[in-house]
Amino acid sequence: MCIRDSNQALQHPVDGKPVGQADLLAPIDLEALRIQTEERLAYMKAKLEVGELVDEKGKSIDSDGIAMFDAPEALELLEDWRVVEKRAALRCGPRAGGLYQEPIDLDFDRNRCSTMRAGELVQLLARWPNGMYLARTPYALGWVATDRLSAPLGREEAEAQLGRGTPQPFTRRAVLTEAFSMLGEPYGWGGKGGGYDCSRFLLEVFARFGIDLPRHSARQAIAGTFSVDVSTVEDPSDKRLLLEAAARRGIVLLHFPGHILLYLGVTEDGAPMAIHAFSEFLAPCDGTDLETVNRVDRVAVSDLTLGAGSTRRDFLSRITRMT
């Protein structure tokens, strides 16, 4: 009952948009879809036109490629569900290839909103001029190619696909057990290479309990029973006290812009710990103004003081919300 109520509560809009996952069998709000699609396309097109997003070789996208980001006058909706047969990218915009920011880092494809995994259901919404499809999974909207998807399913087949699996009982111990079962899984921005970024890691863990978290960290940070804005709390001791008070109420997520973690508690020495999927952290070099980039690139347990003394600061200092 509590999980069902929680999932339903996440359907209430925040800033005009639902927080939770979409029901792929529910009627589509065409006007809301149009607005969301146009906003996404306009945002990406503006970056393409000024060269802020480029291809993997650092070259600007040509005019024909940019034209794919023009919003259509009308969306002709389809009734088409597919099953993902092989892992496939869900693109942020209607382009099959990646998009990157300078300096080029191929680990961070800005045109990969997520990665669809084998067995997931995806709903094709409209065909794009370049042959891709505007599509949605329960957790994200984007563009897909169909070469890794099944043949179309009927509504009853799609409903059966969504109904697979029995969620586990939801307890703190069970959540931590599932989180630790993924320890060492590779990191992947947007699911690159089958890895997990911070929000996909938590989405996967909570899905095993039937809890439909949003896909992105900023939305996950407002998806709990309650959340506390701690952006103005500067004293680390005060922040630790708030953390422990929140942990007594239940399972706690920690968020700062661009990242989210699952809080574990404190060690015997009082060090606050978390488990999360992350790429790297900075550490200062002794006796110099230089810093070292330390790559982690996996799901790992870390002390929240990691990064102390660097220009990015430690994780605890950067936390702005407890959920």
CSV table of C-alpha atoms in Angstrom, one decimal:
chain,number,residue,atom,x,y,z
A,1,MET,CA,0.0,0.0,0.0
A,2,CYS,CA,2.8,2.5,1.0
A,3,ILE,CA,4.7,1.8,-2.2
A,4,ARG,CA,1.7,2.2,-4.4
A,5,ASP,CA,0.8,5.5,-2.7
A,6,SER,CA,4.3,6.7,-3.1
A,7,ASN,CA,4.4,5.9,-6.8
A,8,GLN,CA,1.0,7.6,-7.3
A,9,ALA,CA,2.3,10.7,-5.3
A,10,LEU,CA,5.2,11.0,-7.7
A,11,GLN,CA,2.7,11.6,-10.6
A,12,HIS,CA,1.8,15.0,-9.2
A,13,PRO,CA,3.6,17.7,-11.2
A,14,VAL,CA,6.5,19.7,-9.8
A,15,ASP,CA,7.3,22.8,-11.9
A,16,GLY,CA,4.7,21.6,-14.3
A,17,LYS,CA,6.2,18.2,-14.8
A,18,PRO,CA,5.5,14.8,-13.1
A,19,VAL,CA,8.3,13.6,-10.9
A,20,GLY,CA,7.7,9.8,-11.2
A,21,GLN,CA,7.7,7.3,-14.0
A,22,ALA,CA,5.3,7.3,-16.9
A,23,ASP,CA,2.5,4.7,-17.4
A,24,LEU,CA,3.2,3.5,-21.0
A,25,LEU,CA,-0.4,2.3,-21.3
A,26,ALA,CA,-2.1,5.5,-20.2
A,27,PRO,CA,-3.5,8.0,-22.7
A,28,ILE,CA,-0.8,10.5,-23.8
A,29,ASP,CA,-1.2,14.2,-22.9
A,30,LEU,CA,-0.4,15.5,-26.4
A,31,GLU,CA,0.0,19.1,-25.4
A,32,ALA,CA,2.4,18.2,-22.5
A,33,LEU,CA,4.4,16.0,-24.9
A,34,ARG,CA,4.6,18.8,-27.5
A,35,ILE,CA,5.8,21.3,-24.9
A,36,GLN,CA,8.4,18.9,-23.5
A,37,THR,CA,9.7,17.9,-26.9
A,38,GLU,CA,9.9,21.5,-28.2
A,39,GLU,CA,11.8,22.6,-25.1
A,40,ARG,CA,14.3,19.8,-25.4
A,41,LEU,CA,14.8,20.4,-29.2
A,42,ALA,CA,15.2,24.2,-28.8
A,43,TYR,CA,17.7,23.8,-26.0
A,44,MET,CA,19.9,21.3,-27.9
A,45,LYS,CA,19.6,23.2,-31.2
A,46,ALA,CA,20.8,26.4,-29.6
A,47,LYS,CA,23.9,24.6,-28.4
A,48,LEU,CA,24.5,23.0,-31.8
A,49,GLU,CA,24.2,26.3,-33.6
A,50,VAL,CA,27.0,27.9,-31.6
A,51,GLY,CA,29.2,24.9,-31.5
A,52,GLU,CA,28.8,24.0,-27.8
A,53,LEU,CA,27.9,20.5,-28.8
A,54,VAL,CA,30.1,18.8,-31.4
A,55,ASP,CA,30.7,15.3,-32.7
A,56,GLU,CA,33.3,12.8,-31.4
A,57,LYS,CA,36.0,14.4,-33.5
A,58,GLY,CA,35.3,17.9,-32.3
A,59,LYS,CA,33.6,19.0,-35.5
A,60,SER,CA,30.4,21.0,-35.6
A,61,ILE,CA,27.2,19.3,-36.8
A,62,ASP,CA,26.2,20.3,-40.3
A,63,SER,CA,23.0,22.1,-41.2
A,64,ASP,CA,21.2,18.9,-42.2
A,65,GLY,CA,21.9,17.4,-38.8
A,66,ILE,CA,20.8,20.6,-37.0
A,67,ALA,CA,17.6,20.6,-39.0
A,68,MET,CA,16.6,17.4,-37.4
A,69,PHE,CA,16.2,19.4,-34.2
A,70,ASP,CA,13.4,21.5,-35.6
A,71,ALA,CA,10.1,20.8,-33.9
A,72,PRO,CA,7.4,19.5,-36.2
A,73,GLU,CA,4.2,21.4,-36.7
A,74,ALA,CA,2.3,18.5,-35.3
A,75,LEU,CA,3.1,15.1,-33.8
A,76,GLU,CA,1.3,12.1,-35.5
A,77,LEU,CA,1.1,9.7,-32.6
A,78,LEU,CA,1.6,6.0,-33.0
A,79,GLU,CA,0.3,3.1,-30.9
A,80,ASP,CA,3.5,1.0,-30.9
A,81,TRP,CA,5.2,-0.8,-28.1
A,82,ARG,CA,8.5,-2.8,-28.4
A,83,VAL,CA,10.8,-4.8,-26.2
A,84,VAL,CA,14.4,-3.9,-26.1
A,85,GLU,CA,16.3,-7.0,-27.4
A,86,LYS,CA,19.9,-5.7,-27.1
A,87,ARG,CA,21.1,-2.8,-25.0
A,88,ALA,CA,20.4,0.4,-26.8
A,89,ALA,CA,20.9,4.2,-26.4
A,90,LEU,CA,18.0,6.4,-25.7
A,91,ARG,CA,19.1,9.6,-27.3
A,92,CYS,CA,18.4,13.1,-25.9
A,93,GLY,CA,17.9,14.4,-29.4
A,94,PRO,CA,17.1,13.0,-32.9
A,95,ARG,CA,20.7,12.1,-33.8
A,96,ALA,CA,22.0,8.5,-33.8
A,97,GLY,CA,25.6,9.6,-32.9
A,98,GLY,CA,27.0,11.2,-29.8
A,99,LEU,CA,27.4,14.8,-28.9
A,100,TYR,CA,30.2,16.2,-26.8
A,101,GLN,CA,31.5,19.3,-25.1
A,102,GLU,CA,35.0,20.7,-25.5
A,103,PRO,CA,37.5,19.3,-24.5
A,104,ILE,CA,36.2,16.1,-25.9
A,105,ASP,CA,35.8,13.3,-23.4
A,106,LEU,CA,34.2,10.2,-25.0
A,107,ASP,CA,33.0,9.0,-21.6
A,108,PHE,CA,30.5,11.8,-21.5
A,109,ASP,CA,28.1,11.7,-24.4
A,110,ARG,CA,25.6,14.6,-24.0
A,111,ASN,CA,23.3,12.9,-26.5
A,112,ARG,CA,22.8,9.8,-24.4
A,113,CYS,CA,20.0,10.4,-22.0
A,114,SER,CA,19.9,6.8,-20.8
A,115,THR,CA,20.6,3.3,-21.9
A,116,MET,CA,17.7,0.9,-22.4
A,117,ARG,CA,18.5,-2.6,-21.2
A,118,ALA,CA,17.4,-5.9,-22.7
A,119,GLY,CA,13.8,-6.8,-21.7
A,120,GLU,CA,12.7,-3.2,-21.1
A,121,LEU,CA,9.5,-2.0,-22.7
A,122,VAL,CA,9.7,1.2,-24.9
A,123,GLN,CA,6.8,3.0,-26.5
A,124,LEU,CA,7.3,4.6,-29.9
A,125,LEU,CA,5.4,7.9,-30.1
A,126,ALA,CA,6.2,9.4,-33.5
A,127,ARG,CA,8.5,8.8,-36.5
A,128,TRP,CA,11.1,11.4,-37.2
A,129,PRO,CA,12.2,12.5,-40.7
A,130,ASN,CA,15.6,10.8,-40.3
A,131,GLY,CA,14.0,7.4,-39.5
A,132,MET,CA,14.5,7.6,-35.7
A,133,TYR,CA,11.5,7.6,-33.4
A,134,LEU,CA,10.5,9.8,-30.6
A,135,ALA,CA,10.0,7.3,-27.8
A,136,ARG,CA,9.6,6.9,-24.1
A,137,THR,CA,10.4,4.4,-21.4
A,138,PRO,CA,8.8,4.6,-18.0
A,139,TYR,CA,11.6,6.8,-16.8
A,140,ALA,CA,12.8,8.9,-19.8
A,141,LEU,CA,11.8,10.5,-23.1
A,142,GLY,CA,14.1,10.5,-26.1
A,143,TRP,CA,14.8,9.2,-29.6
A,144,VAL,CA,15.6,5.7,-30.6
A,145,ALA,CA,16.6,3.6,-33.6
A,146,THR,CA,14.6,0.3,-34.0
A,147,ASP,CA,17.4,-2.0,-34.9
A,148,ARG,CA,17.7,-3.4,-31.4
A,149,LEU,CA,14.0,-3.5,-30.7
A,150,SER,CA,11.4,-6.3,-31.1
A,151,ALA,CA,8.6,-6.4,-33.6
A,152,PRO,CA,5.6,-4.3,-32.4
A,153,LEU,CA,3.5,-5.6,-29.5
A,154,GLY,CA,-0.2,-5.5,-29.0
A,155,ARG,CA,-1.6,-3.6,-26.0
A,156,GLU,CA,-2.2,-6.9,-24.1
A,157,GLU,CA,1.3,-8.1,-24.8
A,158,ALA,CA,2.7,-4.7,-23.6
A,159,GLU,CA,0.6,-4.9,-20.4
A,160,ALA,CA,1.9,-8.4,-19.7
A,161,GLN,CA,5.5,-7.1,-20.2
A,162,LEU,CA,5.0,-4.3,-17.7
A,163,GLY,CA,3.5,-6.7,-15.2
A,164,ARG,CA,6.6,-9.0,-15.0
A,165,GLY,CA,8.3,-9.7,-11.7
A,166,THR,CA,7.3,-9.6,-8.0
A,167,PRO,CA,8.8,-6.8,-5.9
A,168,GLN,CA,10.7,-7.6,-2.7
A,169,PRO,CA,9.5,-6.5,0.7
A,170,PHE,CA,10.8,-3.0,1.3
A,171,THR,CA,13.1,-2.7,4.4
A,172,ARG,CA,16.3,-0.8,5.1
A,173,ARG,CA,18.3,-4.0,5.3
A,174,ALA,CA,16.9,-5.3,2.0
A,175,VAL,CA,17.7,-2.0,0.2
A,176,LEU,CA,21.3,-2.0,1.5
A,177,THR,CA,21.7,-5.6,0.5
A,178,GLU,CA,20.6,-4.9,-3.0
A,179,ALA,CA,22.8,-1.8,-3.2
A,180,PHE,CA,25.8,-3.8,-2.1
A,181,SER,CA,25.1,-6.5,-4.6
A,182,MET,CA,26.0,-4.0,-7.2
A,183,LEU,CA,29.3,-3.0,-5.6
A,184,GLY,CA,32.0,-2.8,-8.3
A,185,GLU,CA,29.6,-2.5,-11.2
A,186,PRO,CA,31.2,-0.2,-13.8
A,187,TYR,CA,30.3,3.5,-14.0
A,188,GLY,CA,28.8,4.7,-17.3
A,189,TRP,CA,27.4,8.2,-18.1
A,190,GLY,CA,23.9,7.6,-19.4
A,191,GLY,CA,24.6,3.9,-19.2
A,192,LYS,CA,27.5,3.9,-21.6
A,193,GLY,CA,29.0,0.4,-22.1
A,194,GLY,CA,26.3,-1.1,-19.9
A,195,GLY,CA,27.5,0.8,-16.8
A,196,TYR,CA,25.5,2.8,-14.3
A,197,ASP,CA,25.6,6.5,-13.5
A,198,CYS,CA,24.5,7.7,-10.1
A,199,SER,CA,20.8,8.0,-10.8
A,200,ARG,CA,20.5,4.8,-12.8
A,201,PHE,CA,22.2,2.9,-10.0
A,202,LEU,CA,19.5,4.1,-7.5
A,203,LEU,CA,16.7,3.5,-10.0
A,204,GLU,CA,17.8,-0.1,-10.4
A,205,VAL,CA,18.1,-0.7,-6.7
A,206,PHE,CA,14.7,0.8,-5.8
A,207,ALA,CA,12.9,-0.9,-8.8
A,208,ARG,CA,13.6,-4.2,-7.1
A,209,PHE,CA,11.1,-3.1,-4.5
A,210,GLY,CA,8.5,-1.8,-6.9
A,211,ILE,CA,9.4,1.8,-6.3
A,212,ASP,CA,9.4,3.9,-9.4
A,213,LEU,CA,12.2,6.5,-9.0
A,214,PRO,CA,12.7,9.2,-11.6
A,215,ARG,CA,15.6,8.7,-14.0
A,216,HIS,CA,17.6,11.9,-13.1
A,217,SER,CA,19.3,12.9,-9.9
A,218,ALA,CA,17.6,16.2,-9.5
A,219,ARG,CA,14.1,14.5,-9.7
A,220,GLN,CA,15.2,11.7,-7.4
A,221,ALA,CA,16.2,14.3,-4.8
A,222,ILE,CA,12.5,15.4,-4.5
A,223,ALA,CA,11.0,11.9,-4.8
A,224,GLY,CA,11.1,10.8,-1.2
A,225,THR,CA,8.6,10.9,1.7
A,226,PHE,CA,10.2,14.2,2.7
A,227,SER,CA,13.3,16.2,1.8
A,228,VAL,CA,15.4,18.8,3.6
A,229,ASP,CA,17.3,21.7,1.9
A,230,VAL,CA,20.7,21.9,3.5
A,231,SER,CA,22.3,24.1,1.0
A,232,THR,CA,22.8,26.9,3.6
A,233,VAL,CA,24.2,24.6,6.3
A,234,GLU,CA,28.0,25.2,6.2
A,235,ASP,CA,29.1,23.6,9.5
A,236,PRO,CA,30.1,19.9,8.8
A,237,SER,CA,29.0,18.9,12.3
A,238,ASP,CA,25.6,20.4,11.9
A,239,LYS,CA,25.2,18.6,8.6
A,240,ARG,CA,26.2,15.3,10.2
A,241,LEU,CA,23.6,15.7,12.9
A,242,LEU,CA,20.9,16.4,10.2
A,243,LEU,CA,22.1,13.3,8.4
A,244,GLU,CA,21.8,11.1,11.4
A,245,ALA,CA,18.4,12.5,12.3
A,246,ALA,CA,17.1,11.8,8.8
A,247,ALA,CA,18.6,8.3,8.8
A,248,ARG,CA,16.5,7.5,11.9
A,249,ARG,CA,13.4,8.2,9.8
A,250,GLY,CA,14.3,5.8,7.0
A,251,ILE,CA,16.5,5.4,3.9
A,252,VAL,CA,18.3,8.6,2.9
A,253,LEU,CA,19.5,9.9,-0.4
A,254,LEU,CA,22.0,12.7,-0.6
A,255,HIS,CA,22.0,15.1,-3.5
A,256,PHE,CA,24.2,17.9,-4.9
A,257,PRO,CA,23.8,19.3,-8.4
A,258,GLY,CA,24.6,16.6,-10.8
A,259,HIS,CA,25.0,13.7,-8.3
A,260,ILE,CA,23.1,11.6,-5.9
A,261,LEU,CA,24.2,9.0,-3.3
A,262,LEU,CA,22.7,6.5,-0.9
A,263,TYR,CA,23.6,7.2,2.7
A,264,LEU,CA,25.0,4.3,4.8
A,265,GLY,CA,25.6,5.8,8.2
A,266,VAL,CA,28.8,6.6,10.2
A,267,THR,CA,31.8,4.5,11.0
A,268,GLU,CA,33.0,3.9,14.6
A,269,ASP,CA,35.2,6.9,14.1
A,270,GLY,CA,32.2,9.0,13.1
A,271,ALA,CA,33.0,9.2,9.3
A,272,PRO,CA,29.8,9.5,7.2
A,273,MET,CA,29.7,6.9,4.4
A,274,ALA,CA,27.7,6.5,1.2
A,275,ILE,CA,27.4,4.1,-1.7
A,276,HIS,CA,27.1,5.5,-5.1
A,277,ALA,CA,28.1,5.2,-8.8
A,278,PHE,CA,30.7,7.9,-9.6
A,279,SER,CA,33.4,8.6,-12.1
A,280,GLU,CA,36.1,10.6,-10.2
A,281,PHE,CA,37.1,12.9,-7.4
A,282,LEU,CA,39.8,15.6,-7.0
A,283,ALA,CA,42.6,15.5,-4.4
A,284,PRO,CA,45.1,18.3,-3.8
A,285,CYS,CA,48.8,17.6,-4.3
A,286,ASP,CA,50.8,18.2,-1.2
A,287,GLY,CA,52.8,21.4,-1.1
A,288,THR,CA,51.5,22.7,-4.5
A,289,ASP,CA,48.4,24.3,-6.0
A,290,LEU,CA,47.9,21.3,-8.3
A,291,GLU,CA,45.2,18.7,-8.1
A,292,THR,CA,45.0,15.0,-9.0
A,293,VAL,CA,42.0,13.5,-10.8
A,294,ASN,CA,41.4,10.1,-9.2
A,295,ARG,CA,39.3,7.8,-11.4
A,296,VAL,CA,36.9,5.4,-9.6
A,297,ASP,CA,34.5,4.5,-12.5
A,298,ARG,CA,32.3,2.1,-10.6
A,299,VAL,CA,29.7,1.6,-7.8
A,300,ALA,CA,31.7,2.1,-4.7
A,301,VAL,CA,31.5,3.0,-1.0
A,302,SER,CA,33.2,6.2,0.0
A,303,ASP,CA,33.8,8.5,3.0
A,304,LEU,CA,31.9,11.7,2.4
A,305,THR,CA,35.1,13.7,3.2
A,306,LEU,CA,36.5,12.4,-0.2
A,307,GLY,CA,37.8,15.4,-2.2
A,308,ALA,CA,38.5,17.5,0.9
A,309,GLY,CA,40.8,20.5,0.2
A,310,SER,CA,40.2,20.4,-3.6
A,311,THR,CA,38.5,23.1,-5.7
A,312,ARG,CA,35.4,20.9,-5.9
A,313,ARG,CA,35.3,20.4,-2.1
A,314,ASP,CA,34.4,17.2,-0.3
A,315,PHE,CA,31.1,15.4,-0.9
A,316,LEU,CA,29.6,16.3,2.5
A,317,SER,CA,30.2,20.1,1.9
A,318,ARG,CA,28.6,19.9,-1.5
A,319,ILE,CA,25.4,18.2,-0.4
A,320,THR,CA,22.4,20.5,-0.8
A,321,ARG,CA,19.5,18.2,-0.1
A,322,MET,CA,18.7,15.1,2.0
A,323,THR,CA,15.8,13.0,0.8
